[in-house]
CSV table of C-alpha atoms and ligand atoms in Angstrom, one decimal:
chain,number,residue,atom,x,y,z
A,1,MET,CA,112.3,73.4,109.4
A,2,PRO,CA,110.0,75.0,106.7
A,3,GLN,CA,108.6,72.6,104.1
A,4,ALA,CA,107.0,73.1,100.7
A,5,SER,CA,103.6,73.3,102.4
A,6,SER,CA,104.8,76.1,104.7
A,7,PRO,CA,103.5,79.6,104.0
A,8,ILE,CA,105.3,82.3,102.1
A,9,GLY,CA,105.8,85.5,104.1
A,10,VAL,CA,105.0,88.8,102.5
A,11,PHE,CA,105.4,92.2,104.1
A,12,ASP,CA,105.0,95.9,103.5
A,13,SER,CA,104.8,99.0,105.7
A,14,GLY,CA,101.1,98.8,105.1
A,15,VAL,CA,98.5,97.8,102.6
A,16,GLY,CA,100.6,98.6,99.5
A,17,GLY,CA,102.1,95.1,99.3
A,18,LEU,CA,98.6,93.7,98.8
A,19,SER,CA,99.2,94.5,95.1
A,20,VAL,CA,102.2,92.2,95.2
A,21,LEU,CA,100.3,89.5,97.2
A,22,ARG,CA,97.6,89.6,94.5
A,23,ALA,CA,100.2,88.8,91.8
A,24,LEU,CA,101.9,86.1,93.9
A,25,GLN,CA,98.6,84.4,94.5
A,26,ALA,CA,97.7,84.5,90.8
A,27,ALA,CA,101.1,83.0,89.9
A,28,MET,CA,101.1,80.4,92.6
A,29,PRO,CA,97.5,79.5,93.5
A,30,HIS,CA,98.5,76.4,95.5
A,31,GLU,CA,100.8,78.3,97.9
A,32,ARG,CA,99.8,79.5,101.4
A,33,PHE,CA,100.6,83.2,102.3
A,34,VAL,CA,101.0,85.1,105.5
A,35,TYR,CA,100.9,88.9,104.8
A,36,LEU,CA,102.0,91.4,107.4
A,37,ALA,CA,101.1,95.1,107.1
A,38,ASP,CA,103.2,97.1,109.5
A,39,SER,CA,100.6,99.8,109.5
A,40,ALA,CA,101.4,100.9,113.1
A,41,HIS,CA,104.8,102.0,111.9
A,42,ALA,CA,103.9,103.3,108.4
A,43,PRO,CA,104.9,105.2,106.5
A,44,TYR,CA,108.4,103.9,106.1
A,45,GLY,CA,109.3,106.3,103.2
A,46,GLU,CA,110.2,109.3,105.3
A,47,ARG,CA,111.6,107.5,108.4
A,48,GLY,CA,115.2,106.9,107.6
A,49,ASP,CA,117.2,103.7,106.9
A,50,ALA,CA,117.9,102.7,110.5
A,51,TYR,CA,114.3,102.7,111.5
A,52,VAL,CA,113.2,100.8,108.4
A,53,ALA,CA,116.0,98.3,108.8
A,54,ALA,CA,115.1,97.6,112.4
A,55,ARG,CA,111.4,97.0,111.5
A,56,THR,CA,112.4,94.7,108.6
A,57,HIS,CA,114.6,92.6,111.0
A,58,ALA,CA,111.8,92.4,113.6
A,59,ILE,CA,109.2,91.4,111.1
A,60,THR,CA,111.5,88.8,109.4
A,61,GLN,CA,112.2,87.2,112.8
A,62,TYR,CA,108.5,87.3,113.8
A,63,LEU,CA,107.3,85.7,110.5
A,64,ARG,CA,110.0,82.9,110.8
A,65,GLU,CA,109.4,82.2,114.5
A,66,GLN,CA,105.6,82.6,114.7
A,67,HIS,CA,104.5,81.4,111.2
A,68,GLY,CA,107.3,79.1,110.0
A,69,ILE,CA,107.6,80.9,106.7
A,70,LYS,CA,109.6,79.1,104.0
A,71,ALA,CA,110.4,82.3,102.1
A,72,LEU,CA,110.0,86.0,102.4
A,73,VAL,CA,108.9,88.6,99.9
A,74,VAL,CA,109.7,92.1,101.0
A,75,ALA,CA,106.9,93.7,99.1
A,76,CYS,CA,108.2,97.2,99.9
A,77,ASN,CA,110.7,99.1,97.8
A,78,THR,CA,111.7,101.2,100.8
A,79,ALA,CA,112.4,98.3,103.1
A,80,THR,CA,114.3,96.5,100.3
A,81,ALA,CA,116.5,99.5,99.7
A,82,ALA,CA,117.2,100.0,103.4
A,83,ALA,CA,117.6,96.4,104.6
A,84,ILE,CA,117.6,93.6,102.1
A,85,HIS,CA,121.4,93.0,102.2
A,86,GLU,CA,121.4,92.8,105.9
A,87,VAL,CA,118.4,90.5,106.0
A,88,ARG,CA,120.2,88.3,103.5
A,89,SER,CA,123.3,88.0,105.6
A,90,SER,CA,121.3,87.5,108.9
A,91,HIS,CA,119.1,84.8,107.3
A,92,PRO,CA,121.3,83.1,104.8
A,93,THR,CA,119.1,80.0,104.5
A,94,LEU,CA,115.8,82.0,103.9
A,95,PRO,CA,114.8,82.4,100.3
A,96,LEU,CA,114.4,86.1,99.9
A,97,VAL,CA,112.9,88.3,97.2
A,98,GLY,CA,112.9,92.1,97.3
A,99,LEU,CA,111.5,94.9,95.2
A,100,GLU,CA,113.1,97.8,93.4
A,101,PRO,CA,111.6,100.4,91.0
A,102,ALA,CA,111.3,98.6,87.6
A,103,ILE,CA,113.6,100.9,85.7
A,104,LYS,CA,115.0,98.2,83.4
A,105,PRO,CA,111.6,97.0,82.2
A,106,ALA,CA,110.7,100.7,81.6
A,107,LEU,CA,113.7,101.1,79.3
A,108,ALA,CA,112.3,98.2,77.2
A,109,VAL,CA,109.0,99.9,76.9
A,110,THR,CA,109.7,103.6,76.4
A,111,LYS,CA,109.7,105.0,72.8
A,112,THR,CA,110.4,108.6,73.6
A,113,GLY,CA,113.3,107.7,75.9
A,114,HIS,CA,111.9,109.8,78.7
A,115,VAL,CA,110.9,107.9,81.8
A,116,GLY,CA,109.3,109.2,85.0
A,117,VAL,CA,109.9,107.4,88.3
A,118,ILE,CA,107.9,108.0,91.4
A,119,GLY,CA,108.6,106.4,94.8
A,120,THR,CA,109.2,107.2,98.4
A,121,ARG,CA,112.1,109.5,99.5
A,122,GLY,CA,113.7,106.5,101.3
A,123,THR,CA,113.8,104.5,98.1
A,124,LEU,CA,114.8,107.2,95.7
A,125,THR,CA,117.6,108.6,97.8
A,126,SER,CA,119.0,105.1,98.7
A,127,ALA,CA,122.4,104.0,97.7
A,128,LYS,CA,120.8,100.9,96.1
A,129,PHE,CA,118.7,103.1,93.8
A,130,GLY,CA,121.7,105.4,93.1
A,131,LYS,CA,123.7,102.4,92.0
A,132,LEU,CA,120.8,101.2,89.7
A,133,MET,CA,120.5,104.6,88.1
A,134,ALA,CA,124.3,104.9,87.6
A,135,SER,CA,124.3,101.5,85.9
A,136,LEU,CA,121.8,102.8,83.4
A,137,ALA,CA,123.2,106.3,82.8
A,138,GLY,CA,122.7,107.5,79.3
A,139,GLU,CA,120.2,104.9,78.4
A,140,ALA,CA,117.2,107.2,78.8
A,141,HIS,CA,116.3,110.5,80.3
A,142,PHE,CA,114.9,109.9,83.8
A,143,VAL,CA,112.8,112.3,85.9
A,144,VAL,CA,112.8,111.0,89.5
A,145,GLN,CA,110.2,112.3,91.9
A,146,PRO,CA,109.9,111.4,95.6
A,147,CYS,CA,106.3,111.6,96.7
A,148,ASP,CA,106.4,112.5,100.4
A,149,GLY,CA,103.1,111.7,102.1
A,150,LEU,CA,101.4,109.8,99.2
A,151,ALA,CA,101.8,106.3,100.7
A,152,HIS,CA,100.5,107.5,104.0
A,153,ALA,CA,97.5,109.3,102.3
A,154,ILE,CA,96.7,106.0,100.5
A,155,GLU,CA,96.8,104.1,103.8
A,156,ARG,CA,94.3,106.6,105.2
A,157,SER,CA,92.0,106.5,102.2
A,158,VAL,CA,91.5,102.8,102.7
A,159,ALA,CA,89.1,103.4,105.5
A,160,GLN,CA,86.6,104.9,103.0
A,161,PRO,CA,84.2,102.2,101.9
A,162,VAL,CA,83.9,101.4,98.2
A,163,PRO,CA,82.7,98.2,96.6
A,164,ALA,CA,85.3,95.5,96.0
A,165,VAL,CA,86.2,95.3,92.3
A,166,GLU,CA,88.7,93.5,90.1
A,167,MET,CA,92.2,94.9,90.2
A,168,THR,CA,94.3,94.2,87.1
A,169,ARG,CA,97.7,95.3,85.9
A,170,ASN,CA,97.8,99.1,85.2
A,171,THR,CA,94.3,99.5,86.6
A,172,ALA,CA,92.9,100.0,90.0
A,173,PRO,CA,89.5,100.2,91.7
A,174,PRO,CA,87.4,103.4,91.5
A,175,PRO,CA,88.7,106.3,93.4
A,176,PRO,CA,87.9,106.3,97.1
A,177,ALA,CA,87.1,110.0,96.8
A,178,SER,CA,90.2,111.0,98.7
A,179,THR,CA,91.0,114.6,97.8
A,180,GLU,CA,94.2,114.2,99.8
A,181,THR,CA,95.6,111.5,97.4
A,182,GLY,CA,94.3,113.4,94.4
A,183,ALA,CA,96.0,116.6,95.5
A,184,LEU,CA,99.3,114.9,96.2
A,185,CYS,CA,99.3,113.1,92.9
A,186,LYS,CA,98.6,116.3,91.1
A,187,ARG,CA,101.4,118.1,92.9
A,188,TYR,CA,104.0,115.5,92.2
A,189,ILE,CA,103.0,114.7,88.6
A,190,SER,CA,102.8,118.4,87.7
A,191,ALA,CA,106.3,118.9,89.1
A,192,MET,CA,107.8,116.2,86.8
A,193,GLY,CA,107.1,117.8,83.4
A,194,ALA,CA,105.2,116.8,80.3
A,195,PHE,CA,103.7,113.3,79.9
A,196,GLY,CA,102.6,111.9,76.5
A,197,SER,CA,103.9,110.1,73.4
A,198,ALA,CA,105.4,113.2,71.7
A,199,THR,CA,109.1,113.7,71.4
A,200,GLY,CA,110.6,114.9,74.7
A,201,GLN,CA,107.6,113.7,76.7
A,202,MET,CA,107.6,111.0,79.3
A,203,ASP,CA,105.7,108.0,77.9
A,204,THR,CA,106.5,105.7,80.8
A,205,LEU,CA,105.9,106.0,84.5
A,206,VAL,CA,107.5,103.6,87.0
A,207,LEU,CA,105.5,103.1,90.1
A,208,GLY,CA,108.3,102.7,92.5
A,209,CYS,CA,106.2,102.1,95.6
A,210,THR,CA,103.8,99.3,96.1
A,211,HIS,CA,101.1,101.6,97.4
A,212,TYR,CA,100.9,103.7,94.2
A,213,ILE,CA,99.0,101.1,92.0
A,214,PHE,CA,96.0,101.9,94.3
A,215,VAL,CA,95.9,105.5,92.9
A,216,ALA,CA,96.6,104.4,89.3
A,217,HIS,CA,93.2,105.9,88.3
A,218,GLU,CA,94.2,109.3,89.7
A,219,LEU,CA,97.6,109.1,88.1
A,220,ARG,CA,96.1,108.1,84.8
A,221,ALA,CA,93.8,111.1,84.8
A,222,LEU,CA,96.8,113.3,85.2
A,223,VAL,CA,99.2,111.8,82.7
A,224,GLY,CA,96.7,110.8,80.0
A,225,PRO,CA,96.0,107.6,78.2
A,226,ASP,CA,99.3,107.1,76.3
A,227,VAL,CA,101.6,106.7,79.3
A,228,GLN,CA,102.6,103.1,80.2
A,229,PHE,CA,102.6,102.4,84.0
A,230,ILE,CA,105.3,99.9,85.1
A,231,GLU,CA,104.9,98.1,88.4
A,232,THR,CA,106.6,95.1,89.9
A,233,GLY,CA,103.9,92.7,91.1
A,234,GLU,CA,104.1,90.2,88.2
A,235,PRO,CA,107.9,90.1,87.8
A,236,VAL,CA,108.3,89.6,91.5
A,237,ALA,CA,105.8,86.8,91.5
A,238,ARG,CA,107.8,85.1,88.7
A,239,GLN,CA,111.1,85.6,90.6
A,240,THR,CA,109.5,84.2,93.8
A,241,ARG,CA,108.4,81.1,91.9
A,242,ARG,CA,112.0,80.6,90.5
A,243,VAL,CA,113.5,81.1,93.9
A,244,LEU,CA,111.2,78.5,95.4
A,245,GLU,CA,111.8,76.1,92.6
A,246,THR,CA,115.6,76.4,93.0
A,247,ALA,CA,115.2,75.8,96.8
A,248,GLY,CA,112.9,72.8,96.2
A,249,LEU,CA,110.2,74.5,98.1
A,250,LEU,CA,107.5,75.1,95.5
A,251,HIS,CA,104.2,73.7,96.7
A,252,HIS,CA,102.5,71.7,94.0
A,253,ALA,CA,98.8,71.1,93.7
A,254,GLU,CA,98.9,67.5,94.8
A,255,GLY,CA,101.1,68.2,97.8
A,256,PRO,CA,99.5,68.3,101.3
A,257,VAL,CA,98.7,71.7,102.9
A,258,SER,CA,100.0,71.9,106.4
A,259,PRO,CA,97.3,72.8,108.9
A,260,GLN,CA,99.7,75.0,110.8
A,261,GLY,CA,99.2,78.8,110.5
A,262,GLY,CA,95.4,78.8,110.0
A,263,ARG,CA,93.6,79.4,106.8
A,264,CYS,CA,91.2,81.8,105.4
A,265,ALA,CA,87.7,80.7,104.4
A,266,THR,CA,88.3,81.4,100.7
A,267,ASP,CA,92.0,80.8,100.3
A,268,HIS,CA,95.2,79.9,102.2
A,269,ILE,CA,95.8,83.5,102.9
A,270,ARG,CA,96.3,85.0,106.3
A,271,LEU,CA,96.5,88.8,106.6
A,272,LEU,CA,98.1,90.4,109.7
A,273,THR,CA,98.5,94.0,110.7
A,274,THR,CA,100.2,95.8,113.5
A,275,GLY,CA,97.7,98.6,113.0
A,276,PRO,CA,93.9,98.8,113.0
A,277,VAL,CA,92.4,95.5,111.7
A,278,ALA,CA,89.4,97.4,110.2
A,279,MET,CA,91.8,99.2,107.8
A,280,LEU,CA,93.3,95.9,106.6
A,281,GLN,CA,89.9,94.3,106.3
A,282,ALA,CA,88.7,97.2,104.1
A,283,ALA,CA,91.7,97.0,101.9
A,284,ALA,CA,91.5,93.2,101.6
A,285,LYS,CA,87.9,93.4,100.7
A,286,ARG,CA,88.3,96.3,98.3
A,287,TRP,CA,91.4,95.2,96.5
A,288,LEU,CA,91.5,91.4,96.8
A,289,GLY,CA,87.8,90.5,97.5
A,290,LEU,CA,88.8,88.7,100.7
A,291,PRO,CA,86.5,88.4,103.7
A,292,PRO,CA,87.2,90.1,107.0
A,293,GLN,CA,88.0,86.8,108.8
A,294,CYS,CA,91.3,86.6,106.8
A,295,CYS,CA,92.5,89.6,108.9
A,296,GLN,CA,93.9,89.7,112.3
A,297,SER,CA,95.7,92.3,114.5
A,298,VAL,CA,99.2,91.3,115.9
A,299,GLN,CA,102.0,93.0,117.8
A,300,VAL,CA,105.5,92.9,116.4
A,301,PRO,CA,107.6,94.9,118.9
B,1,LIG,N1,104.9,100.5,100.0
B,1,LIG,C1,106.2,100.9,100.3
B,1,LIG,C2,107.2,100.9,99.2
B,1,LIG,O1,107.0,100.2,98.2
B,1,LIG,C3,106.5,102.0,101.3
B,1,LIG,C4,105.4,103.0,101.6
B,1,LIG,C5,105.8,103.8,102.9
B,1,LIG,O2,105.5,103.2,103.9
B,1,LIG,O3,106.3,105.0,102.8
B,1,LIG,O4,108.2,101.6,99.2
């Protein structure tokens, strides 16, 4: 039976969910986390619902059985769209938090009433996203752009070494000189229309995939300084905290930390990947400043 001292499970198709992990850790520094990057099976965005749902089920089961997680954050818009309802019904006692493109927060921010939304094809063509958009019809003018290949290119760009730097909301580390991510950002942003603060221009861009914060610098160069980026890390962290509080599972500073699950030298964070461990180590170092010993390769069939 999981307890307050048990870890919170967090997963994504790859390294994108590290942006959410960062926000979770900042909001709940006393918690322990097990992050799983399903990099051997990434990208999810162009795979189809059945595949993504099967992976989501396998990973949920694995994190419960092998790591005794007390809650799960599906730090992936694509997996949330494809599988969150089923996971909820198969695991009714597991506190569960999913992600969806932050359209409603974007409405609160836009002044021009023109909002751009980028995400994976899986997310943006899902019934869940369709329902969300239908519920907001007429509230703003939305330009929705699936970005095939971008999450995958970001995964690949991780292998390129750059120094670890601080990552904050709406900013990201310096570009890893990936012409591939740059070219894809350019292609998709150009296809969306005009960005800026003038009438009729998109002044708000929703990053509807957890990978995209890591190319925020490239997106910024394309849309200009006036466009507000909206991502989901902080709201998801607040929601996770609420869910844990409601379940009586929030770990307080004075509470004991269970030795089960292992711990990282710097923090109670354990990072697992079904793909190459070196890639996760590079991402953890670059984006979270975590040492390589936090990372481990695992198999989740
Ligand atoms: N990071 C994921 C998301 O938020 C999916 C990326 C992918 O694997 O295509 O949708």
